[in-house]
């Protein structure tokens, strides 16, 4: 069965709410195995078919743990070429982080990314959560095709 990983960081819980809704969507869309994690060992990424990263924006950037995580994936040459990639995150006013993550996924790792990144202002409301579920569904359908 195809495997979908949702890995995220969240300081005040908003991106975490998004991550849970993304997972819900992925589970309802197709016959896929879905894991949601706050942390993952970089070289384990090779065992997933789709990787969705939740990254809130702090100081106009992704947080250092997400940055370190991506750097470790690159350092260990984990092969993610052709895997489905997506990025999402909560933000307040500028929301750069998910775009930066998606750029690394596409240009550095050669992943097949779902555009655009999904940004939700602060706490996701029902409409925002539905967008998160839609993103999960899109990713799950792509890997189960
Ligand atoms: C110290 C601090 C810096 C922040 N910097 C930014 C920023 O540069 N751009 C932005 O869009 N939002 C910024 N925010 C807002 C957060 O992205 C927002 O609160 C978001 O909901 C946090 O997501 P989380 O609950 O998943 O941690 C900042 C918030 C704090 C507390």
Coordinates of N, CA and C and ligand atoms in Angstrom, one line a residue:
X1 N 0.8 -1.2 0.0 CA 0.0 0.0 0.0 C 0.9 1.3 0.0
X2 N 0.6 2.3 -0.8 CA 1.4 3.5 -0.8 C 1.4 4.2 0.5
X3 N 2.5 4.8 0.9 CA 2.6 5.4 2.2 C 2.7 7.0 2.1
X4 N 2.0 7.6 2.9 CA 2.0 9.1 2.9 C 2.5 9.6 4.3
X5 N 3.5 10.4 4.3 CA 4.0 11.0 5.6 C 3.6 12.5 5.6
X6 N 3.1 12.8 6.8 CA 2.9 14.3 7.1 C 3.8 14.6 8.3
X7 N 4.8 15.4 8.0 CA 5.7 15.8 9.1 C 5.6 17.3 9.3
X8 N 5.5 17.7 10.5 CA 5.3 19.2 10.7 C 6.0 19.7 12.0
X9 N 6.1 21.0 12.1 CA 6.4 21.6 13.3 C 5.3 22.6 13.6
X10 N 5.0 22.8 14.9 CA 4.0 23.8 15.2 C 4.3 24.3 16.7
X11 N 4.5 25.6 16.8 CA 4.8 26.1 18.1 C 3.5 26.4 18.9
X12 N 2.5 27.0 18.3 CA 1.3 27.3 19.0 C 0.1 26.4 18.5
X13 N 0.3 25.4 17.8 CA -0.7 24.4 17.5 C -1.5 24.6 16.2
X14 N -1.3 25.8 15.5 CA -2.1 26.0 14.3 C -1.7 25.1 13.1
X15 N -0.4 25.0 12.9 CA 0.0 24.1 11.8 C -0.3 22.6 12.2
X16 N -0.3 22.3 13.5 CA -0.6 21.0 13.9 C -2.1 20.7 13.5
X17 N -3.0 21.6 13.7 CA -4.4 21.4 13.3 C -4.5 21.2 11.8
X18 N -3.7 21.9 11.1 CA -3.7 21.7 9.6 C -3.2 20.3 9.3
X19 N -2.1 19.9 10.0 CA -1.5 18.6 9.7 C -2.5 17.5 9.9
X20 N -3.3 17.6 11.0 CA -4.3 16.5 11.3 C -5.4 16.5 10.3
X21 N -5.8 17.7 9.8 CA -6.8 17.7 8.7 C -6.3 17.2 7.4
X22 N -5.0 17.5 7.1 CA -4.4 16.9 5.9 C -4.4 15.4 5.9
X23 N -4.1 14.9 7.1 CA -4.1 13.4 7.3 C -5.5 12.8 7.1
X24 N -6.5 13.5 7.7 CA -7.9 13.0 7.5 C -8.3 12.9 6.1
X25 N -7.9 14.0 5.3 CA -8.2 14.0 3.9 C -7.6 12.9 3.1
X26 N -6.3 12.7 3.5 CA -5.5 11.6 2.8 C -6.1 10.3 3.0
X27 N -6.6 10.0 4.3 CA -7.1 8.7 4.7 C -8.5 8.5 3.9
X28 N -9.3 9.5 3.7 CA -10.6 9.3 3.1 C -10.5 9.1 1.6
X29 N -9.4 9.6 1.0 CA -9.3 9.7 -0.5 C -9.0 8.4 -1.2
X30 N -8.1 7.6 -0.5 CA -7.6 6.4 -1.3 C -7.1 5.4 -0.3
X31 N -6.8 4.3 -0.8 CA -6.2 3.2 0.0 C -4.7 3.4 0.3
X32 N -4.4 4.3 1.2 CA -3.1 4.6 1.5 C -2.8 4.5 3.0
X33 N -1.6 4.3 3.4 CA -1.2 4.3 4.8 C -0.7 5.7 5.1
X34 N -1.3 6.3 6.2 CA -0.9 7.7 6.5 C -0.3 7.8 7.9
X35 N 0.8 8.5 7.9 CA 1.5 8.7 9.2 C 1.6 10.2 9.5
X36 N 1.3 10.7 10.7 CA 1.5 12.1 11.0 C 2.6 12.1 12.1
X37 N 3.6 12.9 11.9 CA 4.7 12.9 12.8 C 5.2 14.4 13.1
X38 N 5.7 14.6 14.3 CA 6.3 15.9 14.5 C 7.7 15.9 14.2
X39 N 8.3 14.7 14.1 CA 9.7 14.5 13.8 C 9.9 13.3 13.0
X40 N 10.9 13.2 12.2 CA 11.2 12.0 11.5 C 12.7 11.9 11.2
X41 N 13.2 10.7 11.2 CA 14.6 10.5 10.9 C 14.8 10.7 9.4
X42 N 15.6 11.6 9.0 CA 15.7 11.9 7.5 C 15.8 10.7 6.6
X43 N 16.7 9.7 6.9 CA 16.8 8.7 6.0 C 15.6 7.7 5.9
X44 N 14.7 7.9 6.8 CA 13.4 7.1 6.7 C 12.5 7.6 5.6
X45 N 12.7 8.8 5.1 CA 11.9 9.4 4.1 C 11.8 8.6 2.9
X46 N 12.9 7.9 2.6 CA 12.9 7.1 1.4 C 11.8 6.0 1.3
X47 N 11.2 5.7 2.5 CA 10.2 4.6 2.5 C 8.8 5.2 2.2
X48 N 8.6 6.5 2.0 CA 7.3 7.0 1.7 C 7.1 7.4 0.3
X49 N 5.9 7.4 -0.2 CA 5.6 7.7 -1.6 C 5.3 9.2 -1.7
X50 N 4.7 9.7 -0.6 CA 4.4 11.2 -0.6 C 4.8 11.8 0.7
X51 N 5.4 13.0 0.7 CA 5.9 13.6 1.9 C 5.3 15.0 1.9
X52 N 4.5 15.3 2.9 CA 3.9 16.6 3.1 C 4.4 17.3 4.3
X53 N 5.0 18.4 4.1 CA 5.7 19.1 5.3 C 4.9 20.3 5.7
X54 N 4.6 20.4 7.0 CA 3.9 21.5 7.6 C 4.9 22.4 8.3
X55 N 5.0 23.7 7.8 CA 6.0 24.6 8.3 C 5.4 26.0 8.5
X56 N 5.2 26.4 9.8 CA 4.7 27.7 10.1 C 5.8 28.8 9.8
X57 N 5.4 30.0 9.5 CA 6.4 31.0 9.3 C 6.7 31.8 10.5
X58 N 8.0 31.8 10.9 CA 8.5 32.7 12.0 C 9.6 33.5 11.4
X59 N 9.7 34.8 11.7 CA 10.7 35.7 11.3 C 11.0 35.5 9.8
X60 N 9.9 35.5 9.0 CA 10.0 35.5 7.6 C 10.7 34.2 7.0
X61 N 10.6 33.2 7.8 CA 11.4 32.0 7.4 C 10.7 30.7 7.9
X62 N 11.2 29.6 7.5 CA 10.9 28.3 8.2 C 11.6 28.3 9.5
X63 N 11.1 27.5 10.4 CA 11.8 27.4 11.7 C 13.1 26.6 11.6
X64 N 14.0 26.7 12.5 CA 15.3 26.1 12.4 C 15.2 24.5 12.4
X65 N 14.2 24.0 13.1 CA 14.2 22.5 13.1 C 13.7 22.0 11.7
X66 N 12.8 22.7 11.0 CA 12.5 22.3 9.6 C 13.7 22.5 8.7
X67 N 14.4 23.6 8.9 CA 15.5 23.8 8.0 C 16.6 22.8 8.2
X68 N 16.9 22.4 9.5 CA 17.9 21.4 9.8 C 17.4 20.1 9.3
X69 N 16.2 19.8 9.4 CA 15.6 18.5 8.8 C 15.9 18.4 7.3
X70 N 15.6 19.5 6.6 CA 15.8 19.5 5.1 C 17.3 19.4 4.8
X71 N 18.1 20.1 5.6 CA 19.6 20.0 5.4 C 20.1 18.6 5.6
X72 N 19.6 17.9 6.6 CA 20.0 16.5 6.9 C 19.6 15.6 5.8
X73 N 18.4 15.8 5.2 CA 18.0 15.0 4.1 C 19.0 15.2 2.9
X74 N 19.4 16.4 2.7 CA 20.3 16.7 1.6 C 21.7 16.2 1.9
X75 N 22.1 16.3 3.2 CA 23.5 15.9 3.6 C 23.6 14.4 3.4
X76 N 22.6 13.6 3.7 CA 22.6 12.2 3.7 C 22.2 11.6 2.3
X77 N 22.0 12.6 1.4 CA 21.6 12.2 0.0 C 20.5 11.2 -0.1
X78 N 19.5 11.5 0.8 CA 18.3 10.6 0.7 C 17.6 10.9 -0.6
X79 N 17.3 9.8 -1.3 CA 16.8 9.9 -2.7 C 15.3 10.1 -2.7
X80 N 14.8 11.3 -3.0 CA 13.4 11.6 -3.0 C 12.9 11.9 -4.4
X81 N 13.7 11.7 -5.3 CA 13.4 12.0 -6.7 C 12.1 11.3 -7.2
X82 N 11.2 12.2 -7.7 CA 9.9 11.6 -8.3 C 8.9 11.4 -7.2
X83 N 9.2 11.5 -6.0 CA 8.1 11.3 -4.9 C 7.2 12.6 -4.9
X84 N 6.0 12.4 -4.5 CA 5.1 13.5 -4.4 C 5.5 14.3 -3.1
X85 N 5.5 15.6 -3.3 CA 5.8 16.5 -2.2 C 4.8 17.7 -2.1
X86 N 4.5 18.1 -0.9 CA 3.6 19.2 -0.7 C 4.0 19.9 0.6
X87 N 3.7 21.2 0.7 CA 4.0 22.0 1.9 C 2.8 22.8 2.3
X88 N 2.7 23.0 3.6 CA 1.6 23.8 4.1 C 2.0 24.5 5.4
X89 N 1.3 25.5 5.8 CA 1.6 26.0 7.1 C 0.8 27.2 7.5
X90 N 0.7 27.5 8.8 CA 0.0 28.6 9.3 C 0.9 29.8 9.3
X91 N 0.4 31.0 9.1 CA 1.2 32.2 9.1 C 0.4 33.4 9.7
X92 N 1.1 34.5 9.9 CA 0.4 35.7 10.4 C 0.3 36.8 9.3
X93 N 1.4 37.1 8.6 CA 1.3 38.3 7.7 C 2.1 38.1 6.5
X94 N 3.1 37.2 6.4 CA 3.9 37.1 5.2 C 4.0 35.7 4.7
X95 N 4.0 34.7 5.5 CA 3.9 33.3 5.1 C 4.9 32.7 4.1
X96 N 6.2 33.0 4.3 CA 7.2 32.5 3.4 C 7.5 31.0 3.5
X97 N 7.3 30.4 4.7 CA 7.9 29.1 5.0 C 7.5 28.0 4.0
X98 N 6.2 27.8 3.8 CA 5.8 26.7 2.9 C 6.3 26.8 1.5
X99 N 6.4 28.0 1.0 CA 7.0 28.2 -0.3 C 8.5 27.9 -0.4
X100 N 9.2 28.2 0.7 CA 10.6 27.8 0.7 C 10.8 26.3 0.8
X101 N 9.9 25.7 1.6 CA 10.0 24.2 1.7 C 9.7 23.6 0.3
X102 N 8.7 24.1 -0.4 CA 8.3 23.5 -1.7 C 9.4 23.7 -2.7
X103 N 10.1 24.8 -2.6 CA 11.2 25.1 -3.5 C 12.4 24.1 -3.3
X104 N 12.7 23.8 -2.1 CA 13.7 22.8 -1.8 C 13.3 21.5 -2.3
X105 N 12.0 21.1 -2.0 CA 11.5 19.8 -2.5 C 11.7 19.7 -4.0
X106 N 11.3 20.7 -4.7 CA 11.3 20.6 -6.2 C 12.7 20.7 -6.8
X107 N 13.4 21.8 -6.3 CA 14.7 22.1 -7.0 C 15.9 21.3 -6.4
X108 N 15.9 21.0 -5.1 CA 17.0 20.3 -4.6 C 16.8 18.8 -4.6
X109 N 15.5 18.4 -4.2 CA 15.3 16.9 -4.1 C 14.7 16.3 -5.4
X110 N 14.3 17.1 -6.3 CA 13.7 16.6 -7.6 C 12.3 15.9 -7.3
X111 N 11.6 16.4 -6.3 CA 10.3 15.8 -6.1 C 9.2 16.4 -7.0
X112 N 8.1 15.7 -7.1 CA 7.0 16.1 -8.0 C 6.1 16.8 -7.1
X113 N 6.1 18.2 -7.1 CA 5.4 18.9 -6.0 C 4.0 19.4 -6.5
X114 N 3.2 19.5 -5.4 CA 1.8 19.9 -5.6 C 1.8 21.4 -5.3
X115 N 1.5 22.2 -6.4 CA 1.5 23.7 -6.2 C 0.1 24.2 -6.2
X116 N -0.2 25.3 -5.6 CA 0.7 26.1 -4.8 C 0.8 25.6 -3.3
X117 N 1.7 26.1 -2.5 CA 1.7 25.6 -1.1 C 0.4 26.1 -0.4
X118 N 0.0 25.4 0.6 CA -1.2 25.8 1.3 C -0.9 26.7 2.5
X119 N -1.4 27.9 2.5 CA -1.2 28.8 3.6 C -2.5 29.1 4.3
X120 N -2.5 29.1 5.6 CA -3.7 29.4 6.4 C -3.3 30.5 7.4
X121 N -4.1 31.6 7.4 CA -3.8 32.7 8.3 C -4.2 32.3 9.8
X122 N -3.2 32.2 10.7 CA -3.4 31.8 12.1 C -4.2 30.5 12.2
X123 N -5.2 30.5 13.0 CA -5.9 29.2 13.3 C -6.9 28.9 12.2
X124 N -6.7 27.7 11.6 CA -7.6 27.3 10.5 C -9.1 27.2 11.0
X125 N -10.0 27.9 10.2 CA -11.4 27.7 10.5 C -12.0 26.5 9.7
X126 N -13.3 26.3 9.6 CA -13.8 25.2 8.9 C -13.4 25.2 7.4
X127 N -13.4 26.4 6.8 CA -13.1 26.5 5.4 C -11.6 26.1 5.2
X128 N -10.8 26.6 6.2 CA -9.3 26.3 6.1 C -9.0 24.8 6.3
X129 N -9.8 24.2 7.2 CA -9.5 22.8 7.5 C -10.0 22.0 6.3
X130 N -11.0 22.4 5.6 CA -11.4 21.7 4.4 C -10.4 21.8 3.3
X131 N -9.7 23.0 3.2 CA -8.6 23.1 2.2 C -7.5 22.1 2.6
X132 N -7.2 22.0 3.9 CA -6.2 21.0 4.3 C -6.6 19.6 3.9
X133 N -7.9 19.2 4.1 CA -8.3 17.9 3.7 C -8.2 17.7 2.2
X134 N -8.5 18.8 1.5 CA -8.3 18.7 0.0 C -6.9 18.4 -0.4
X135 N -6.0 19.1 0.3 CA -4.5 18.8 0.0 C -4.1 17.4 0.2
X136 N -4.6 16.9 1.4 CA -4.3 15.5 1.7 C -4.9 14.5 0.7
X137 N -6.1 14.8 0.2 CA -6.8 14.0 -0.8 C -6.0 14.0 -2.1
X138 N -5.6 15.2 -2.5 CA -4.8 15.3 -3.7 C -3.5 14.5 -3.7
X139 N -2.8 14.5 -2.6 CA -1.6 13.8 -2.5 C -1.8 12.3 -2.5
X140 N -2.9 11.9 -1.7 CA -3.2 10.4 -1.6 C -3.6 9.9 -3.0
X141 N -4.4 10.7 -3.7 CA -4.9 10.2 -5.0 C -3.7 10.0 -6.0
X142 N -2.8 11.0 -5.9 CA -1.6 10.9 -6.8 C -0.8 9.7 -6.6
X143 N -0.6 9.3 -5.3 CA 0.3 8.1 -5.1 C -0.5 6.8 -5.3
X144 N -1.8 6.8 -5.3 CA -2.5 5.6 -5.4 C -2.9 5.3 -6.9
X145 N -2.6 6.3 -7.8 CA -2.9 6.1 -9.2 C -2.1 5.0 -9.8
Ligands
LIG1 C1 7.9 35.7 17.2 C2 6.9 35.5 16.1 C3 7.4 35.7 14.8 C4 6.5 35.6 13.7 N1 7.0 35.9 12.4 C5 6.1 35.8 11.4 C6 6.5 36.2 10.1 O1 7.6 36.6 9.8 N2 5.6 36.1 9.1 C7 4.4 35.6 9.3 O2 3.6 35.4 8.3 N3 3.9 35.2 10.5 C8 4.8 35.3 11.5 N4 4.3 34.9 12.8 C9 3.0 34.4 13.0 C10 2.9 32.9 13.0 O3 3.3 32.4 11.7 C11 1.5 32.4 13.4 O4 1.2 32.8 14.7 C12 1.2 31.0 13.1 O5 -0.1 30.7 13.4 C13 2.1 30.1 14.0 O6 1.9 28.7 13.6 P1 2.0 27.5 14.7 O7 0.8 27.7 15.6 O8 1.9 26.3 13.9 O9 3.3 27.6 15.4 C14 5.2 35.1 13.9 C15 4.8 34.8 15.2 C16 5.6 35.0 16.3 C17 5.1 34.7 17.7

